[in-house]
């Protein structure tokens, strides 16, 4: 599947397109098919997202998993600071990245 | 240390106001990201993996207590209670909000700091010897010359849009503690035959994709022609440096392609022309700058002994202090490399504590080392034990300077959008492995440096052992390099062979260390043994 990601303009936080809005949680990302370009252009010009781009991902039993490790680290947070990730209480969160 | 005059302060304040307006216009949609990006980069604001990242300039790595405290307060107020000291003697904050960036710049301006020229194709923060003004072996304090260059290069209209970024290092001793020959321009302040001071110019060094050691192009430039000669070097580069290919745009490529001799000939020609133009700042300006760098009031009567009764303290003294030109003082290095820690990271509380210790024990001076540690340059030997106790209590007393645990690691894929692989976890694993086995002690001086991509912010080319993270079909992979040095015996490391996985590279480092322990002869460092026996025995052990 293709999903769309970018950063929140004001906070810089990593966000994912859910079909109606932008979420901090990659598991809420939806397949944008071949619509990435038009959604990105519309959302960026409305300043609801900054620097959006489409990536490959797949859906598995744990949700949506970006194909590249870089986007998995973006989705979770730095692997070396579990306390600063989106899942500070989940000891297995880091293994999802690798 | 240097204090801003009204011009410096006015320039920085004006820049804060300008950037506040630019941020607001971006938030209001009056500027697109394409329009805004170069503006934010001019103020050190990047968009990184998790958020905006702000890089703050620390000129030649020098700070006073008030500034270090402000850096801690910024980490608390605007970031997640920590910051990352970099190999450019700067600090980076990883979790910045665009709407708060102008407030941070304002807080910095209040303590005579800024983030100007920490990005973009301009002259970046000038780096220098972290023991400047304290080292027993320097011929002069290099900082006034670094400051003169800082002032000359700040907003220099001719050099604001160079073909590529441009980095200077200024030192003043035979021992190179600033990787001088791996900079675009390395300047070594030296004594001429008659005892007068001058500058040796090394031009065209650098790491990154195409590492090069800068050749000496002029062994003595009189100091009252320092800026004129520098300007001649930059002019030739600005005129002929390649703008068509980002990967060939650094001055090292120009010097290499023209040949050092031809580049020098053109510089000399330009220099002769510039000498007629009277562009050198008045000598009085250099003298004014120098007046900020006079020695502090050293206590000549302070005891010249260190009580080494406590064995842990004695180890720290041996590892983490450096001889001072004043016999009863030393420079003390605060390691930001606890076992298993993140190299270069310091919490807001640690920064405030270091500020306090700098004020109490080092004449209100601190330095950032390019190896991502902090120096208190002027500490009375008599105060060392108390200082050490306070450092240990705050987790800042690791005695590992220049040892295998004192690893340079760039932010890598945990933070950096350009990265291919993570650097920090590899550093953590190596530091833990060698601490647990106790081999770190036996290895002695062994400088290990890790970069998460070919840009080489972690100086991997210059490590006795270097590690480069690469992307192998979407999986992190690590190349091992041996034999680099960024000291006065500058050399570039060579790749051993095929790369390793994350755990494999930790094993490989241990294997290389074991070869050294087996082969070393009296008093040899890892680097010396490697240079004597060559790559083969290491390859044999790694792949054989
Ligand atoms: S070396 Fe590469 S990964 Fe490391 S900080 Fe520099 S650009 Fe980022």
XYZ file of C-alpha atoms and ligand atoms in Angstrom:
650
model
C 0.000 0.000 0.000
C 0.975 3.647 -0.417
C 0.618 5.932 2.566
C 1.186 9.635 2.923
C 3.347 11.247 5.569
C 4.700 14.683 6.381
C 5.260 16.970 9.325
C 2.944 19.293 11.159
C 3.858 22.808 10.056
C 3.930 24.399 13.494
C 5.155 21.605 15.743
C 7.202 19.682 13.187
C 5.671 16.428 14.501
C 5.555 13.478 12.099
C 2.033 12.930 10.805
C 0.171 10.358 8.676
C -2.836 10.851 6.412
C -5.897 9.030 7.751
C -8.244 9.767 4.855
C -9.809 12.767 6.559
C -7.073 14.255 8.696
C -3.479 13.912 9.882
C -2.614 11.642 12.787
C 0.507 11.098 14.873
C -0.121 7.351 14.692
C 0.970 5.408 11.649
C -1.554 2.643 12.359
C -4.261 5.114 11.354
C -2.695 5.713 7.933
C -4.793 4.721 4.918
C -3.888 3.503 1.472
C -3.917 6.515 -0.831
C -3.489 4.470 -4.011
C -2.584 6.824 -6.822
C -4.038 9.886 -5.070
C -0.899 10.824 -3.107
C 0.041 13.769 -5.301
C -3.341 15.453 -5.278
C -3.953 14.918 -1.547
C -0.474 16.182 -0.718
C -0.868 19.293 -2.862
C -4.282 20.122 -1.382
C -3.246 19.535 2.232
C 0.056 21.338 1.903
C -1.524 24.407 0.369
C -4.011 24.455 3.257
C -0.972 24.258 5.604
C -2.371 21.178 7.332
C 0.914 19.430 6.582
C 4.465 20.352 5.657
C 6.688 18.586 3.123
C 4.381 15.573 2.521
C 5.537 12.525 0.583
C 4.199 9.067 -0.206
C 5.898 5.870 0.937
C 5.420 2.140 0.552
C 3.976 0.305 3.526
C 2.209 -2.911 4.332
C -0.563 -3.837 6.717
C 0.182 -6.686 9.109
C -1.215 -7.974 12.407
C 0.340 -5.027 14.270
C -1.074 -2.397 11.941
C 0.579 -0.379 9.204
C 4.306 -0.897 8.790
C 6.324 1.483 6.535
C 8.625 -0.409 4.192
C 11.765 1.540 5.036
C 13.400 1.647 8.436
C 13.706 5.441 8.216
C 9.940 5.839 8.145
C 9.484 3.286 10.910
C 11.839 5.359 13.070
C 9.864 8.462 12.113
C 6.680 6.646 13.074
C 7.907 5.552 16.489
C 10.624 7.979 17.552
C 14.346 7.559 18.249
C 15.183 3.944 19.076
C 17.792 5.135 21.567
C 15.301 7.129 23.616
C 12.296 4.855 24.184
C 11.014 7.400 26.702
C 10.587 9.921 23.883
C 8.802 7.614 21.469
C 5.065 7.406 20.976
C 5.067 4.131 22.924
C 7.240 4.730 25.984
C 5.520 1.959 27.951
C 5.887 -0.720 25.273
C 9.226 -2.537 25.659
C 8.741 -4.285 22.293
C 8.176 -1.082 20.352
C 11.806 -0.869 19.271
C 11.773 -4.349 17.731
C 8.962 -3.230 15.418
C 11.393 -0.721 13.926
C 14.175 -3.206 13.270
C 36.356 35.622 26.239
C 34.969 37.877 23.547
C 31.985 40.044 24.460
C 29.634 41.532 21.898
C 29.923 45.223 21.142
C 26.889 47.234 20.050
C 27.345 46.191 16.410
C 27.404 42.470 17.189
C 24.355 42.794 19.410
C 22.447 44.942 16.947
C 23.119 42.459 14.120
C 21.916 39.515 16.154
C 18.856 41.331 17.512
C 17.893 42.458 14.019
C 18.171 38.888 12.777
C 15.844 37.650 15.529
C 13.215 40.217 14.580
C 13.564 39.361 10.907
C 13.227 35.631 11.540
C 10.201 36.160 13.791
C 8.491 37.898 10.912
C 9.524 35.180 8.455
C 8.180 32.410 10.715
C 4.895 34.233 11.145
C 4.555 34.681 7.406
C 5.194 30.961 6.910
C 2.587 30.047 9.516
C 0.121 32.484 7.934
C 0.726 30.975 4.506
C 2.340 34.057 3.038
C 5.502 32.055 2.395
C 5.560 28.582 0.863
C 7.927 25.942 2.218
C 10.095 26.407 -0.859
C 10.400 30.101 -0.093
C 10.815 29.606 3.634
C 13.296 26.740 3.686
C 16.393 28.787 2.719
C 15.377 31.430 5.271
C 15.030 28.969 8.131
C 18.269 27.236 7.162
C 20.074 30.576 7.374
C 18.999 30.528 10.996
C 20.081 26.961 11.665
C 16.567 25.512 11.596
C 16.334 22.150 9.818
C 13.393 19.799 9.422
C 14.699 16.466 10.655
C 13.252 13.017 11.217
C 10.988 13.800 14.170
C 10.669 17.569 14.288
C 12.519 20.781 13.526
C 16.135 20.748 14.662
C 17.963 23.917 15.694
C 21.745 24.118 15.450
C 23.242 26.837 17.630
C 26.685 28.264 16.894
C 29.288 28.139 19.631
C 32.165 30.157 18.147
C 35.376 28.123 18.437
C 33.538 26.084 21.058
C 33.901 28.743 23.766
C 31.148 29.437 26.277
C 30.794 31.206 29.584
C 28.621 29.969 32.425
C 25.735 32.260 31.553
C 25.662 30.889 28.025
C 25.879 27.246 29.065
C 23.102 27.854 31.580
C 20.980 29.451 28.859
C 21.544 26.381 26.676
C 20.262 24.225 29.536
C 17.264 26.489 30.073
C 16.424 26.355 26.359
C 16.543 22.546 26.517
C 14.070 22.690 29.396
C 11.712 25.292 28.033
C 11.680 24.528 24.333
C 12.988 21.005 23.904
C 12.811 17.704 25.736
C 15.271 18.557 28.466
C 18.464 17.707 26.590
C 20.724 18.832 23.781
C 23.360 17.236 21.584
C 26.901 18.639 21.348
C 28.276 18.131 17.856
C 31.574 17.554 16.084
C 31.454 21.193 14.932
C 31.677 22.341 18.569
C 28.013 23.377 18.319
C 24.839 22.231 20.045
C 21.693 20.878 18.391
C 18.174 20.650 19.763
C 16.069 17.888 18.282
C 12.459 18.713 19.143
C 11.898 22.317 18.182
C 8.527 23.854 17.288
C 8.511 26.350 14.434
C 6.308 28.739 16.346
C 8.799 28.797 19.225
C 11.991 29.076 17.156
C 12.081 32.912 17.250
C 11.712 32.839 21.043
C 14.712 30.538 21.237
C 16.763 32.857 19.049
C 15.728 35.715 21.307
C 16.825 33.775 24.386
C 20.144 33.067 22.661
C 20.631 36.704 21.668
C 20.270 37.701 25.321
C 23.440 35.726 26.048
C 25.292 36.804 22.887
C 24.567 33.672 20.890
C 22.768 32.829 17.676
C 22.232 30.184 15.019
C 23.363 32.259 12.036
C 25.546 30.527 9.430
C 25.104 27.115 10.989
C 23.652 25.938 7.692
C 23.820 26.875 4.031
C 26.649 27.419 1.569
C 28.424 30.004 3.643
C 31.315 30.172 6.085
C 30.242 28.104 9.059
C 31.156 28.316 12.705
C 34.945 28.627 13.070
C 36.437 25.809 15.093
C 39.590 25.817 17.150
C 41.715 24.031 19.709
C 39.605 23.380 22.786
C 42.646 23.953 24.983
C 43.329 27.362 23.397
C 44.671 29.866 25.876
C 45.475 27.077 28.322
C 47.672 24.553 26.532
C 51.319 24.482 27.488
C 52.388 23.818 23.896
C 50.705 26.655 21.977
C 52.753 29.473 20.429
C 49.863 31.902 20.879
C 46.197 31.849 21.762
C 44.435 31.036 18.452
C 41.068 32.412 19.571
C 41.629 36.098 18.679
C 42.337 35.012 15.107
C 39.316 32.734 15.113
C 37.239 35.653 16.407
C 38.634 37.983 13.757
C 37.659 35.416 11.134
C 34.231 35.065 12.726
C 33.617 38.785 12.487
C 34.982 38.993 8.951
C 32.879 36.066 7.777
C 29.611 37.040 9.496
C 27.199 38.151 6.770
C 30.130 38.604 4.362
C 28.181 39.513 1.218
C 30.688 38.019 -1.207
C 30.812 34.680 0.596
C 27.180 34.148 1.592
C 26.445 32.007 -1.457
C 29.555 29.936 -1.998
C 29.464 26.823 -4.193
C 29.176 24.812 -0.970
C 29.517 25.111 2.805
C 32.901 26.199 4.111
C 34.641 25.288 7.340
C 37.685 26.774 9.072
C 39.817 25.527 11.917
C 42.424 27.682 13.624
C 45.089 26.224 15.878
C 48.411 27.448 17.272
C 50.432 24.406 18.222
C 52.244 21.560 16.542
C 49.846 19.157 18.159
C 46.613 19.299 16.232
C 43.589 18.867 18.460
C 41.083 20.328 15.995
C 41.397 18.124 12.889
C 42.834 21.201 11.209
C 43.892 19.522 7.964
C 40.436 18.063 7.468
C 38.858 21.492 7.050
C 38.305 23.582 3.927
C 40.891 25.949 5.351
C 43.100 25.018 8.260
C 45.177 27.794 9.764
C 48.075 27.089 12.081
C 49.526 30.094 13.890
C 53.288 29.550 13.865
C 56.497 31.377 14.695
C 58.702 32.608 11.868
C 62.495 32.508 11.838
C 62.750 35.811 13.669
C 60.242 34.743 16.306
C 57.369 36.715 14.809
C 53.916 35.152 14.516
C 52.357 34.210 11.213
C 49.857 31.779 9.768
C 50.439 28.562 7.851
C 47.568 27.913 5.436
C 46.320 24.427 4.622
C 43.569 24.484 2.000
C 41.294 21.851 0.545
C 40.826 19.297 3.288
C 37.592 17.653 4.274
C 35.810 14.427 5.003
C 32.472 13.467 3.473
C 32.099 11.584 0.217
C 35.609 12.409 -1.022
C 37.921 12.733 1.962
C 41.079 14.778 1.431
C 43.909 15.986 3.613
C 44.550 19.683 3.032
C 47.929 20.455 1.480
C 50.058 23.283 2.847
C 49.803 26.116 0.372
C 51.693 28.853 2.249
C 53.873 28.246 5.280
C 53.896 31.808 6.560
C 51.414 34.615 6.082
C 52.155 37.667 8.256
C 49.309 38.143 10.687
C 48.594 41.638 9.436
C 47.682 39.994 6.110
C 45.632 37.145 7.558
C 42.237 38.287 6.312
C 43.609 39.393 2.941
C 45.136 35.984 2.313
C 42.007 34.223 3.514
C 39.925 36.353 1.208
C 42.196 35.465 -1.720
C 41.717 31.742 -0.972
C 37.939 32.189 -0.874
C 37.819 34.346 -3.991
C 39.562 31.761 -6.157
C 37.178 29.122 -4.819
C 34.114 31.301 -5.261
C 35.141 32.010 -8.834
C 36.026 28.476 -9.943
C 34.399 26.097 -7.451
C 31.832 23.921 -9.172
C 28.226 24.931 -8.788
C 26.882 22.375 -11.265
C 27.484 19.330 -9.100
C 26.884 19.355 -5.362
C 29.236 16.423 -4.887
C 32.098 18.221 -6.550
C 31.482 21.664 -5.133
C 33.705 21.697 -2.051
C 37.044 23.501 -2.265
C 38.876 20.200 -1.804
C 37.730 19.142 -5.278
C 38.892 22.415 -6.823
C 42.302 22.194 -5.154
C 42.588 18.562 -6.151
C 41.550 19.108 -9.756
C 43.646 22.235 -10.290
C 46.510 20.795 -8.282
C 47.735 22.500 -5.123
C 50.435 24.319 -7.060
C 48.094 25.907 -9.587
C 45.495 26.744 -6.946
C 48.243 28.394 -4.891
C 49.475 30.339 -7.899
C 45.997 31.736 -8.444
C 45.621 32.553 -4.753
C 48.964 34.375 -4.747
C 47.900 36.370 -7.797
C 44.626 37.320 -6.154
C 46.463 38.060 -2.919
C 48.826 40.460 -4.691
C 45.817 42.252 -6.127
C 43.958 42.366 -2.803
C 46.996 43.795 -1.041
C 46.482 46.898 -3.149
C 42.872 47.169 -2.041
C 43.473 47.681 1.665
C 40.904 45.171 2.875
C 42.778 44.035 5.991
C 40.979 45.104 9.168
C 42.955 47.715 11.106
C 45.524 46.282 13.496
C 43.665 48.078 16.285
C 40.681 45.798 15.739
C 42.797 42.704 16.256
C 44.289 44.303 19.369
C 40.781 45.122 20.606
C 39.767 41.488 20.105
C 42.949 40.252 21.779
C 42.153 42.276 24.871
C 39.206 39.931 25.499
C 41.479 36.927 25.582
C 44.035 37.961 28.166
C 44.831 35.320 30.748
C 42.546 35.180 33.759
C 44.089 36.062 37.117
C 45.789 32.740 37.827
C 46.604 32.067 41.426
C 50.376 31.756 41.355
C 50.412 30.508 44.934
C 47.919 27.669 44.493
C 49.364 24.273 45.429
C 51.077 22.375 42.644
C 50.113 18.929 43.875
C 47.151 16.660 43.334
C 46.158 14.364 46.174
C 45.766 11.041 44.375
C 44.718 9.024 47.420
C 41.371 8.074 45.917
C 42.180 5.517 43.170
C 39.124 6.337 41.038
C 40.015 10.002 41.163
C 43.598 9.209 40.219
C 42.392 7.317 37.145
C 40.211 10.260 36.126
C 43.100 12.692 36.585
C 45.334 10.551 34.399
C 42.738 10.199 31.663
C 40.726 13.385 31.656
C 43.103 16.223 32.453
C 45.540 17.990 30.182
C 48.691 19.945 31.083
C 48.190 23.686 31.493
C 50.668 26.431 30.709
C 50.326 27.479 34.356
C 52.082 24.773 36.392
C 49.509 24.618 39.181
C 46.478 24.377 36.859
C 45.146 21.776 34.449
C 42.438 21.659 31.802
C 39.776 19.168 32.868
C 37.678 17.277 30.351
C 34.093 16.392 31.199
C 33.183 13.234 29.348
C 29.744 13.183 27.727
C 30.286 9.478 27.025
C 29.060 7.463 30.000
C 29.173 3.705 29.374
C 26.196 2.889 27.142
C 25.185 6.546 26.898
C 24.459 8.684 23.848
C 27.687 10.418 22.789
C 27.434 14.187 23.086
C 24.031 14.345 24.747
C 23.689 16.377 27.926
C 20.557 16.997 29.958
C 19.394 20.474 30.870
C 20.423 19.821 34.472
C 23.878 18.662 33.398
C 24.321 21.788 31.297
C 23.374 24.000 34.221
C 25.724 22.069 36.494
C 28.578 22.421 33.999
C 27.821 26.159 33.858
C 28.070 26.354 37.617
C 31.320 24.367 37.678
C 32.800 26.526 34.931
C 31.982 29.620 36.965
C 33.286 28.175 40.220
C 36.421 26.410 39.034
C 37.441 27.657 35.587
C 37.216 31.449 35.523
C 33.768 31.237 33.969
C 34.975 29.433 30.860
C 33.894 26.222 29.168
C 34.740 24.747 25.819
C 32.996 22.273 23.575
C 35.364 19.733 22.024
C 34.713 18.391 18.550
C 34.858 14.968 20.171
C 31.557 15.886 21.861
C 32.950 16.474 25.332
C 33.252 19.639 27.430
C 36.405 21.240 28.801
C 36.921 23.380 31.857
C 40.133 24.981 30.612
C 41.632 26.497 33.751
C 41.185 24.424 36.905
C 43.451 24.769 39.941
C 44.987 21.417 40.763
C 43.855 22.051 44.306
C 40.200 22.141 43.169
C 40.285 19.018 41.058
C 39.097 16.533 43.658
C 36.048 18.589 44.620
C 35.277 19.147 40.961
C 35.556 15.443 40.193
C 33.209 14.528 43.059
C 30.570 16.886 41.692
C 30.984 15.485 38.192
C 30.683 11.891 39.360
C 27.516 12.721 41.269
C 25.970 14.087 38.045
C 27.058 11.169 35.838
C 29.746 13.290 34.204
C 32.852 11.714 35.667
C 33.552 8.894 33.201
C 37.344 8.545 32.903
C 37.614 7.609 29.234
C 39.084 10.477 27.249
C 40.531 9.237 23.919
C 39.777 5.651 24.856
C 37.501 3.262 23.034
C 34.502 4.371 25.103
C 35.053 8.012 24.086
C 33.292 7.449 20.777
C 32.316 10.176 18.358
C 28.907 9.289 16.946
C 26.760 11.472 14.740
C 22.987 11.452 15.367
C 22.543 8.875 12.587
C 19.223 7.378 11.619
C 17.722 7.940 15.053
C 17.475 11.649 14.279
C 18.978 12.587 10.915
C 16.960 12.582 7.715
C 20.078 12.044 5.581
C 21.185 8.934 7.444
C 21.521 5.424 6.072
C 21.959 3.696 9.388
C 21.865 4.329 13.093
C 25.134 5.372 14.735
C 24.178 5.756 18.378
C 23.134 2.160 19.155
C 26.398 0.914 17.650
C 28.344 3.326 19.864
C 26.349 2.211 22.878
C 26.965 -1.475 22.223
C 30.703 -1.004 21.664
C 31.070 1.095 24.780
C 29.157 -1.479 26.836
C 31.060 -4.422 25.349
C 34.490 -2.994 26.153
C 33.465 -1.731 29.574
C 32.123 -5.173 30.490
C 35.195 -7.037 29.256
C 37.596 -4.568 30.818
C 39.571 -4.488 27.548
C 39.086 -0.733 27.162
C 41.687 -0.220 29.849
C 44.244 -2.421 28.113
C 43.696 -0.764 24.740
C 44.809 2.700 25.844
C 44.350 5.443 23.250
C 41.954 4.246 20.567
C 39.792 6.805 18.821
C 36.629 5.318 17.395
C 34.335 7.404 15.216
C 30.967 6.534 13.687
C 28.969 8.225 10.925
C 25.479 7.251 9.846
C 26.160 8.179 6.223
C 28.882 9.241 3.829
C 28.594 12.886 4.915
C 30.956 11.893 7.716
C 29.714 14.180 10.483
C 31.011 11.471 12.833
C 34.526 11.776 11.302
C 34.713 8.059 10.526
C 37.529 8.591 7.989
C 39.688 9.991 10.780
C 39.092 7.352 13.429
C 41.822 4.940 14.417
C 38.796 2.734 13.947
C 36.029 4.226 11.846
C 32.535 2.934 11.188
C 30.331 4.058 8.324
C 26.644 3.176 8.221
C 25.336 2.234 4.780
C 21.971 1.149 3.444
C 22.108 -2.348 2.011
C 18.784 -2.914 0.284
C 16.885 -1.225 3.105
C 18.873 -2.893 5.880
C 21.473 -1.152 8.018
C 25.000 -2.271 7.287
C 28.308 -1.031 8.622
C 31.685 -0.670 6.952
C 34.787 -0.849 9.089
C 37.747 1.455 8.483
C 41.161 1.332 10.098
C 44.079 3.713 10.325
C 42.563 7.197 10.266
C 43.819 10.100 12.323
C 42.760 13.720 12.676
C 45.799 14.750 14.685
C 49.049 16.250 13.368
C 49.749 12.871 11.741
C 46.514 13.162 9.752
C 45.597 10.088 7.739
C 42.465 8.654 6.192
C 41.165 5.268 7.272
C 40.900 2.399 4.802
C 37.900 0.111 4.484
C 38.678 -3.407 5.672
C 36.334 -5.218 3.280
C 32.662 -6.236 3.180
C 30.400 -4.600 5.744
C 28.795 -6.040 8.858
C 25.390 -6.162 10.508
C 24.718 -4.099 13.633
C 25.886 -6.854 15.981
C 28.537 -7.992 13.523
C 30.254 -4.620 13.571
C 30.549 -4.733 17.352
C 32.240 -8.137 17.068
C 34.434 -6.822 14.261
C 35.671 -3.929 16.402
C 36.546 -6.382 19.143
C 38.355 -8.603 16.644
C 40.406 -5.639 15.389
C 41.166 -4.641 18.979
C 42.324 -8.203 19.713
C 44.685 -8.150 16.734
C 46.217 -4.988 18.155
C 46.558 -6.468 21.643
C 48.257 -9.495 20.150
C 50.602 -7.616 17.819
C 51.492 -4.416 19.635
C 55.038 -3.651 20.582
C 56.313 -1.528 23.437
C 54.228 1.566 23.895
C 52.443 1.402 20.537
C 48.938 2.777 20.228
C 46.401 0.949 18.053
C 47.176 3.385 15.254
C 50.930 2.802 15.493
C 50.509 -0.964 15.335
C 48.175 -0.664 12.358
C 50.684 1.544 10.551
C 53.494 -0.910 11.261
C 51.758 -4.178 10.395
C 49.294 -2.929 7.786
C 45.786 -4.085 6.970
C 46.446 -7.775 6.236
C 46.539 -9.226 9.782
C 43.295 -7.389 10.552
C 41.644 -8.652 7.359
C 42.781 -12.147 8.111
C 41.208 -12.006 11.562
C 38.024 -10.362 10.324
C 37.323 -12.375 7.206
C 39.923 -15.135 7.076
S 26.957 11.737 8.924
Fe 25.064 11.539 7.809
S 23.716 10.524 9.277
Fe 25.363 11.405 10.443
S 24.578 13.418 11.059
Fe 25.807 13.678 9.177
S 24.307 13.635 7.569
Fe 23.323 12.725 9.359
